[in-house]
CSV table of C-alpha atoms and ligand atoms in Angstrom, one decimal:
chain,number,residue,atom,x,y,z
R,3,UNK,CA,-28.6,9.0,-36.6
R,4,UNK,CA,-26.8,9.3,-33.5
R,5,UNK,CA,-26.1,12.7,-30.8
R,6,UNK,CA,-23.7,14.5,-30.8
R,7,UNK,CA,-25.3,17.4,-29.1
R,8,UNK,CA,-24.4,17.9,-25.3
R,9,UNK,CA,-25.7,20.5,-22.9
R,10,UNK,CA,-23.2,22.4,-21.0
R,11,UNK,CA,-24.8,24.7,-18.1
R,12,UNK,CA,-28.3,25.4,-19.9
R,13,UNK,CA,-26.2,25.7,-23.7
R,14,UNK,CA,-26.8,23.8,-26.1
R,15,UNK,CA,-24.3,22.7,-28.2
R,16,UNK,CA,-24.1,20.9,-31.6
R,17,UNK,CA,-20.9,19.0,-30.5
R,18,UNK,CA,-19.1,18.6,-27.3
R,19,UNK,CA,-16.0,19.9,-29.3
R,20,UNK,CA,-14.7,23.0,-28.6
R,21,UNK,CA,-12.2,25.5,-29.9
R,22,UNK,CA,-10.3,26.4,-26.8
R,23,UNK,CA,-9.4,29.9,-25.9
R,24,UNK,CA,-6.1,31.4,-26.9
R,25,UNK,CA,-5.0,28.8,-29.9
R,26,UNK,CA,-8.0,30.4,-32.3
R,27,UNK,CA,-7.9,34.0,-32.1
R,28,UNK,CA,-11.4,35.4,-33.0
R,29,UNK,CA,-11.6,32.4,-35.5
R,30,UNK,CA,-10.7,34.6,-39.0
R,31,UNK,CA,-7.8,32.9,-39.7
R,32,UNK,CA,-9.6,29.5,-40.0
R,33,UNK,CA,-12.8,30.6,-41.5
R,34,UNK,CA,-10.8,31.0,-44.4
R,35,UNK,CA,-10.4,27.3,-44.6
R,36,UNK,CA,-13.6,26.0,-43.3
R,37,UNK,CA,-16.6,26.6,-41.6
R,38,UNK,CA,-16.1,27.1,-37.7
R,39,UNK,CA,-19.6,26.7,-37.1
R,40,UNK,CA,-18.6,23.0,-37.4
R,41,UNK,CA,-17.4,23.9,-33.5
R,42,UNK,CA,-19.8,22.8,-30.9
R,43,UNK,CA,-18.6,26.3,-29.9
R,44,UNK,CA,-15.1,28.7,-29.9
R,45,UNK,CA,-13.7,30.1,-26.8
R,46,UNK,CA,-12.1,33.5,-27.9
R,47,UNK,CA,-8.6,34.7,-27.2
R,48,UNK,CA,-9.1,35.8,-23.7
R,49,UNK,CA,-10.1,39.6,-23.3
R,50,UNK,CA,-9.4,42.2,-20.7
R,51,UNK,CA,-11.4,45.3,-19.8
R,52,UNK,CA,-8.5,47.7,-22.1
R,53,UNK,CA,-6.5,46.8,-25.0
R,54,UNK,CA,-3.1,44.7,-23.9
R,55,UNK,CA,0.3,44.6,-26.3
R,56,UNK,CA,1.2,41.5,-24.4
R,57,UNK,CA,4.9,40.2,-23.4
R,58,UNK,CA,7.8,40.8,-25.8
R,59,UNK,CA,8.8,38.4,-28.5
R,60,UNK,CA,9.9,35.9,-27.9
R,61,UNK,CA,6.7,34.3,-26.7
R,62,UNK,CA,6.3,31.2,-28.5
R,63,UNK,CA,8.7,27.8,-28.0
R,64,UNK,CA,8.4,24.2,-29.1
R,65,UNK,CA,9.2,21.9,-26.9
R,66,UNK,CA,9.0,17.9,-27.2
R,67,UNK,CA,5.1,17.1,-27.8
R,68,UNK,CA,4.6,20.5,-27.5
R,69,UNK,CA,4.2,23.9,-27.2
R,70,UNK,CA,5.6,27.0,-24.3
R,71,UNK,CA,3.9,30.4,-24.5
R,72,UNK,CA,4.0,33.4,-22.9
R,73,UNK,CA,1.5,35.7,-24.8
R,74,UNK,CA,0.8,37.9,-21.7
R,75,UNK,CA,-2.9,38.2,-22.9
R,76,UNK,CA,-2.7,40.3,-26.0
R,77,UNK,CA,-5.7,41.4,-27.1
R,78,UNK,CA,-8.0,44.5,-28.4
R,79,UNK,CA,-10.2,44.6,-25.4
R,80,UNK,CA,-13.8,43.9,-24.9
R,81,UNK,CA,-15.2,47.0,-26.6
R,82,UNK,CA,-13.5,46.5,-30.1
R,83,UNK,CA,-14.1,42.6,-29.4
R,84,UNK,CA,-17.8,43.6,-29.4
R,85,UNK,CA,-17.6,46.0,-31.6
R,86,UNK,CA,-15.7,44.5,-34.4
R,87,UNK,CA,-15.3,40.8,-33.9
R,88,UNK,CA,-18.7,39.5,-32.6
R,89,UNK,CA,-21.1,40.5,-35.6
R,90,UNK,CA,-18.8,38.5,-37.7
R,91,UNK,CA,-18.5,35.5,-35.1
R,92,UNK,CA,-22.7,35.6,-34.3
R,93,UNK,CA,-23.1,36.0,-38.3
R,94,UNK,CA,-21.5,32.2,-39.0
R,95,UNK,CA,-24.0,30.7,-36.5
R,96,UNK,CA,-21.3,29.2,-34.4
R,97,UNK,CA,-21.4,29.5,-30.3
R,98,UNK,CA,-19.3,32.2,-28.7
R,99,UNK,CA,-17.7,31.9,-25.2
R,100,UNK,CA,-16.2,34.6,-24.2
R,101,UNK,CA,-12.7,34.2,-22.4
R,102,UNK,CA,-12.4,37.1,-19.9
R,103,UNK,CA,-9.3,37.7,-18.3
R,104,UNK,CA,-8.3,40.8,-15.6
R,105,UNK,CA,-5.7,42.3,-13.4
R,106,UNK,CA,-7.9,42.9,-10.3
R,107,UNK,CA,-11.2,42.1,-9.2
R,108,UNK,CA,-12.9,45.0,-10.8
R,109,UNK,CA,-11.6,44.7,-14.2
R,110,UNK,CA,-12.9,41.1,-14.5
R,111,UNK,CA,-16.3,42.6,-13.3
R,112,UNK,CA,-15.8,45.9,-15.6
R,113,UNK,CA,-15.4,42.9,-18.5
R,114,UNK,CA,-17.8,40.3,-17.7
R,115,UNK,CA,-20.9,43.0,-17.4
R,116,UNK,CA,-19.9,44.4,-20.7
R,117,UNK,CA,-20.2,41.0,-22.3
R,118,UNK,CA,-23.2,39.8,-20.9
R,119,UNK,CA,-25.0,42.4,-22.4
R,120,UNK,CA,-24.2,41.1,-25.8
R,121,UNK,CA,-24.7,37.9,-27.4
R,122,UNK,CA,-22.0,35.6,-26.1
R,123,UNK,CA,-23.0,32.6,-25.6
R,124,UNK,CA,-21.1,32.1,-22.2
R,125,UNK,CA,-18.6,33.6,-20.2
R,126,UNK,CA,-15.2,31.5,-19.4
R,127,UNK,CA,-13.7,33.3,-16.6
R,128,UNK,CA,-9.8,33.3,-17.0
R,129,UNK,CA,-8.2,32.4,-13.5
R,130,UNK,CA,-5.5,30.8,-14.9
R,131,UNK,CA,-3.0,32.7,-17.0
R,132,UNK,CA,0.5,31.6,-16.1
R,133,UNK,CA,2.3,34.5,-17.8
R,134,UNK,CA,1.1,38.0,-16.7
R,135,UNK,CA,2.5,39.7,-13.5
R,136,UNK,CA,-1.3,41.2,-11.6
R,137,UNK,CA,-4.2,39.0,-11.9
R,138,UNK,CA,-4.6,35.7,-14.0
R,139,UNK,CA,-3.0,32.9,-12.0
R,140,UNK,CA,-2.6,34.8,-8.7
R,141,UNK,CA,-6.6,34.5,-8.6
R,142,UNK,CA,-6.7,30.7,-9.5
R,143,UNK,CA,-4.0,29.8,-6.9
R,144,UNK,CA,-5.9,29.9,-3.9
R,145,UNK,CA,-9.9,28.8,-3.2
R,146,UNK,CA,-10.7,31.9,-1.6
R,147,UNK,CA,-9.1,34.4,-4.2
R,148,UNK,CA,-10.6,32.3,-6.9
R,149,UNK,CA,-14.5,32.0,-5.0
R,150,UNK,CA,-13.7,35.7,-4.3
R,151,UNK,CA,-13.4,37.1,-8.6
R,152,UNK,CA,-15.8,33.9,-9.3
R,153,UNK,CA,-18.5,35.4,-6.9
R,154,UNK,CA,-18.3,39.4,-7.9
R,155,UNK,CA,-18.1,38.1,-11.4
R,156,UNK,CA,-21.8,36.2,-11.0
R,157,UNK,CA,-23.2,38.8,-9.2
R,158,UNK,CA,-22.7,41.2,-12.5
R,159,UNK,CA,-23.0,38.7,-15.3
R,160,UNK,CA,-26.5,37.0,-16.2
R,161,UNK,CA,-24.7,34.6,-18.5
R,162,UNK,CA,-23.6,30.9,-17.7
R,163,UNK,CA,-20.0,31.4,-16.2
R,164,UNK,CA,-17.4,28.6,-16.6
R,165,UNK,CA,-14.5,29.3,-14.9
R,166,UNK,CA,-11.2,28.4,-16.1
R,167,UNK,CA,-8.6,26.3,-14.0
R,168,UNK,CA,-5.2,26.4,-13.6
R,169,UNK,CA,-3.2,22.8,-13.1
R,170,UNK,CA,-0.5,24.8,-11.1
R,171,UNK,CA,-1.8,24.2,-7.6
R,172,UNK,CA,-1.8,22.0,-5.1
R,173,UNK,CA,-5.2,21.1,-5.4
R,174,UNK,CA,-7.5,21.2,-7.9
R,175,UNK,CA,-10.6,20.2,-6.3
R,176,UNK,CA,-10.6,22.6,-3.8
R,177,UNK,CA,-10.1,25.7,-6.0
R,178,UNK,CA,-12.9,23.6,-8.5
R,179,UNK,CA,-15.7,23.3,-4.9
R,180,UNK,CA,-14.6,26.7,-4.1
R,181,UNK,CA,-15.7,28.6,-7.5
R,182,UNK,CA,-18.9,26.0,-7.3
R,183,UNK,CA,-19.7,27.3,-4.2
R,184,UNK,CA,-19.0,30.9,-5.0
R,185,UNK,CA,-21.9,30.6,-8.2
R,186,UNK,CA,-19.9,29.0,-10.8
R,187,UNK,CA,-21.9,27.1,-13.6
R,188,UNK,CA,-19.5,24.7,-14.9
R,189,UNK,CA,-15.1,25.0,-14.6
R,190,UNK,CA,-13.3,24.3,-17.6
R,191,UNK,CA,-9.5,22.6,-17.0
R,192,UNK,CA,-6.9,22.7,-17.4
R,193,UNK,CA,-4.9,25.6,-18.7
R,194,UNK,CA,-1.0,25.4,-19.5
R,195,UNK,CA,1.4,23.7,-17.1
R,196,UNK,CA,4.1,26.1,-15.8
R,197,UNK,CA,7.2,25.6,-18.1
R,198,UNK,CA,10.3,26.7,-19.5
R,199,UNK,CA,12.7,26.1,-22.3
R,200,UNK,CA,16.3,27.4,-22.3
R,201,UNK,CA,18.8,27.8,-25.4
R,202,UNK,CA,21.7,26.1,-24.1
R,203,UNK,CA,24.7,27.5,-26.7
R,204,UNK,CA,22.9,31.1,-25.8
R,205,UNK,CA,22.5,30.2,-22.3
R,206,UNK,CA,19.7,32.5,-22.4
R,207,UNK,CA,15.5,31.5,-21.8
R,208,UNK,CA,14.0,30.0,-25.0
R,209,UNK,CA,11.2,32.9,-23.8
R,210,UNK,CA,11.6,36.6,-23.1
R,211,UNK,CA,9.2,36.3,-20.4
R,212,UNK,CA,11.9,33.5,-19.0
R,213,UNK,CA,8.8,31.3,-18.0
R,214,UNK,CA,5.6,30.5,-19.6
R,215,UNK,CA,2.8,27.8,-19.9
R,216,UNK,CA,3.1,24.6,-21.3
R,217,UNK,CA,0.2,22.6,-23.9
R,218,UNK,CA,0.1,19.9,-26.2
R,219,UNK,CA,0.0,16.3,-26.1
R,220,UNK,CA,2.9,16.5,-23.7
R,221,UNK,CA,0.3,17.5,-20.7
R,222,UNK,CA,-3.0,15.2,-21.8
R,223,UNK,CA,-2.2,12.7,-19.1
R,224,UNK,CA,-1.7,15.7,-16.3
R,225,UNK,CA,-5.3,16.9,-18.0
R,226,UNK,CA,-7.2,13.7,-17.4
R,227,UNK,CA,-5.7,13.4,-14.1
R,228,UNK,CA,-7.0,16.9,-12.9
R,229,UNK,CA,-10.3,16.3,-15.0
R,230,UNK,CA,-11.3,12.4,-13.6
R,231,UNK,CA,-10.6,14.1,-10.3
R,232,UNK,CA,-12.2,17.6,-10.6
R,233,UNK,CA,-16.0,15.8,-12.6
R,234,UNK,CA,-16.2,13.5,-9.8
R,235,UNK,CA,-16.3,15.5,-7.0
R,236,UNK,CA,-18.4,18.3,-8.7
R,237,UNK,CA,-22.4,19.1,-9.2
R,238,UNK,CA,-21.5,21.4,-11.9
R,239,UNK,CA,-20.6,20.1,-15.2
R,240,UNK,CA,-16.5,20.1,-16.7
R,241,UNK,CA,-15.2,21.1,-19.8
R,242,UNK,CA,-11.8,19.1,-20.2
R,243,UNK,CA,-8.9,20.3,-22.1
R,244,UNK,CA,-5.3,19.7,-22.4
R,245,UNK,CA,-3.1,17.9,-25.5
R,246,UNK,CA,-6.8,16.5,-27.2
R,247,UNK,CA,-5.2,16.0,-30.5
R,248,UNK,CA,-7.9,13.6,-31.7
R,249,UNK,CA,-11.6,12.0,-31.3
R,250,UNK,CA,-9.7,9.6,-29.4
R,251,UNK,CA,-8.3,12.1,-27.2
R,252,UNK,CA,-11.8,13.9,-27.1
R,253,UNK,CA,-13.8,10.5,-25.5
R,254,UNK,CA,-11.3,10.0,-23.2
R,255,UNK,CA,-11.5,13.5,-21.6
R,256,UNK,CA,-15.6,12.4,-21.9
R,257,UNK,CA,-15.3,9.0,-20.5
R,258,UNK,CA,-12.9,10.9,-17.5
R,259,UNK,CA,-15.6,13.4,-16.5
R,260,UNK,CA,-16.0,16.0,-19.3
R,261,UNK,CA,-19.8,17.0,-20.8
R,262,UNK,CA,-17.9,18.9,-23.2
R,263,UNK,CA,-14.0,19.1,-25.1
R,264,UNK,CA,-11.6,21.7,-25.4
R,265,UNK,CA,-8.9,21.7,-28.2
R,266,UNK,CA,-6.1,24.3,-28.5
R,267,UNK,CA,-2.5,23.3,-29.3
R,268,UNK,CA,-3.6,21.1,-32.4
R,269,UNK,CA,-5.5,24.0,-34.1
R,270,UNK,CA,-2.1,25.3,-34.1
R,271,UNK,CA,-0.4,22.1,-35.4
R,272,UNK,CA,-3.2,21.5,-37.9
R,273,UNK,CA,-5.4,24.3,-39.4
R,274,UNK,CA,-8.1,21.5,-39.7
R,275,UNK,CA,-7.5,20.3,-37.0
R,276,UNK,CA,-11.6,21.1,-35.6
R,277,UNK,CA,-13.6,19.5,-38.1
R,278,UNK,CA,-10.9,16.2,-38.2
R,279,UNK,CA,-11.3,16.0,-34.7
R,280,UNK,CA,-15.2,15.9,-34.6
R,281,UNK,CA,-15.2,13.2,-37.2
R,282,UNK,CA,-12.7,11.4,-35.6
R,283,UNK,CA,-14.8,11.5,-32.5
R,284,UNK,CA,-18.3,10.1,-34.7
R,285,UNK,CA,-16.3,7.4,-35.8
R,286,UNK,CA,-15.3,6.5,-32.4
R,287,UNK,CA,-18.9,6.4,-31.7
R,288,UNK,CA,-19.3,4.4,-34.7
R,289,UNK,CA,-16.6,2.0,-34.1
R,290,UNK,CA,-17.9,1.1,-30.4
R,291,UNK,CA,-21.8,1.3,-31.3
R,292,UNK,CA,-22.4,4.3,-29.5
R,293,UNK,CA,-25.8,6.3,-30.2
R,294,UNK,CA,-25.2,9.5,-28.1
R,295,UNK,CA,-22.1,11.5,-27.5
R,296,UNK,CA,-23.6,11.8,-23.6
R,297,UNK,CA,-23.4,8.6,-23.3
R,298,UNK,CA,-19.5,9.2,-22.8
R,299,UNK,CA,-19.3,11.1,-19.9
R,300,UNK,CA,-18.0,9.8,-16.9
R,301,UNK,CA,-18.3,6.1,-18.1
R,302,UNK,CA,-14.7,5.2,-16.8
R,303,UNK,CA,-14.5,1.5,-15.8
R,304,UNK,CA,-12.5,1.1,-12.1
R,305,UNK,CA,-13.0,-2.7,-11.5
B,3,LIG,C1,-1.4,34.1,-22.6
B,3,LIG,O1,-2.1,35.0,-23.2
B,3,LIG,O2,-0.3,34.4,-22.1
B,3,LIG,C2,-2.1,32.8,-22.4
B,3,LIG,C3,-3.4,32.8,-21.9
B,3,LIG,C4,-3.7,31.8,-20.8
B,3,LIG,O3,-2.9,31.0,-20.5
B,3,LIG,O4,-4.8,31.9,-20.2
């Protein structure tokens, strides 16, 4: 029998495979087709302190290989997320991270201590959000916004805390070293690529929001870039992400850096899209006599 349980910042998990935040709402609409605890673990659609109504529709485009959006964070807020999501989540056995999201540093604190008094599993600390106007991205942009939300964040929040990169910087790494530094337990990456699509016979933006982030298999080689670069020049672990369409995609976000696997824009393309991906991932295994999933990470061949 071979592992395919990794460990990602004291979790255990019963696959590297994740559902990534944001592309599988609070899991219902899936659960109607399988079992999600067949997840090594969901990230939830990210949550803010109060209830958000997001941007206005349009906030969806396709693009070549794949998908702009501009969601602006809708969600019901972390009370009614405990409240009435979370039993239900807990109740199918699979592992919760909770995506938390803010507009200033104290609404990301308000958040996270709320939710690490309940049984989330983890904390994924949303830095990253290309398409609201306070917060999100204006916090992942620079190391010492992004070590200053990390750091208030940890001192409130006795659950593990990935934070969540964004790709539109200059550099990665430093924002990654910075949230390590500021008490970070692992950084997940990388979150949509800042995008836009325009109806040409309108002449008008594809998206009411005009701009908004880009994912699919359109970004994957961006992903393994920031990712290969990111795992090698941290202590903490990474969770890659970005166009992982199948197991193939999943191992080589592994054999680039990653302990665990994020996927998001082919839930969305495929409602099986979890389960197909972990079995395409054992057969990999399989196919390449490979006993433990673990085995994977960071085994990149330079010479
Ligand atoms: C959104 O809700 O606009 C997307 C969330 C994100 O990119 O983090």
């Amino acid at each position: 029998m071979k592992n395919m349980s990794v460990e990602l910042c004291g979790v255990k998990l019963k696959s590297p495979l994740i559902a990534a935040s944001g592309t599988f709402g609070f899991g219902r609409e899936y659960d109607e087709f399988y079992n999600i605890s067949a997840w090594g673990a969901i990230s939830v659609k990210g949550l803010t302190d109060e209830p958000r109504v997001g941007n206005p529709p349009p906030r969806i485009a396709e693009t070549a290989s794949g998908i702009l959006n501009s969601v602006g964070l809708q969600n019901p807020g972390v009370d009614a997320f405990i409240r009435d999501e979370l039993p239900r989540l807990v109740a199918t056995g699979v592992t919760v991270i909770a995506n938390v999201a803010g507009s200033t540093v104290e609404s990301y604190t308000e958040a996270a201590r709320k939710l690490s008094d309940s049984p989330v599993a983890m904390i994924e600390l949303n830095i990253s959000c290309p398409n609201v106007r306070q917060g999100g991205a204006q916090f992942g942009a620079s190391p010492e916004e992004a070590a200053r939300v990390t750091s208030a964040v940890r001192g409130v929040c006795s659950r593990p805390l990935m934070v969540k990169l964004s790709p539109n910087v200059t550099d990665i790494t430093a924002i990654a070293r910075a949230v390590q530094d500021a008490g970070a337990d692992a950084v997940s990456l990388i979150n949509t690529v800042a995008g836009m699509a325009i109806d040409a016979r309108a002449r008008r933006p594809a998206l009411a929001n005009i701009t908004g982030g880009l994912s699919g298999p359109a970004i994957k080689p961006v992903a393994l870039r920031m990712v290969w670069q990111t795992a090698k020049c941290l202590r903490i672990p990474v969770a890659g992400m970005g166009g992982v369409m199948t197991g193939t995609d999943a191992a080589e976000f592994m054999i680039a850096g990653a302990t665990a696997v994020m996927a998001g824009t082919a839930n969305i393309t495929d409602v099986m899209a979890g389960p197909r991906i972990l079995r395409e991932l054992e057969e990999f295994l399989d196919e390449n006599g490979i006993e433990d999933v673990n085995e994977l990470t960071g085994s990149l061949i330079l010479n």
